[in-house]
Amino acid sequence: MFTRLAQQHRDFVKDLVMNLQALAIVLENRGYLASCYTCGDQMNSASFMVSLGENHLIRFLVSDYGITWTEMRDDRELMKLEGAEAISQLQELGNVIKYQVHPSSSQNQWGKEQLRQVKSRV
């Protein structure tokens, strides 16, 4: 049973890494500054970053050890999420692409929504 679960986890991480790479490409094509770096060919970890505007940065890390979403503005950490919550935030970022919102109009709206969520948690 544990061997099967370990393999499922490796497959999940690999799928997530491939989706992060695709998301970075799409975001770059839409005019955002985005990157996704992986270590080696095994696709077992990645560092994804996107700039949503002046001094507004999202960093998403995935590896066998965990998943984290960190949002920063003006070099200050606004929000740090892990696991399923981090993936949910990644879906919100994916919605920016899905609804074809471009940086000039999305940065302010998406940033305001994220700040509103942070303030509601405090």
Tab-separated table of N, CA and C in Angstrom, residues 27 81 85 88:
chain	number	residue	atom	x	y	z
A	27	LEU	N	1.642	32.585	-19.132
A	27	LEU	CA	1.738	33.901	-18.501
A	27	LEU	C	2.728	34.795	-19.242
A	81	LEU	N	0.990	30.039	2.140
A	81	LEU	CA	0.077	28.913	2.266
A	81	LEU	C	0.811	27.638	1.899
A	85	GLU	N	-4.259	24.462	0.262
A	85	GLU	CA	-4.541	25.898	0.185
A	85	GLU	C	-3.643	26.574	-0.850
A	88	SER	N	-5.008	25.806	-4.230
A	88	SER	CA	-6.211	26.606	-4.491
A	88	SER	C	-5.844	28.007	-4.958
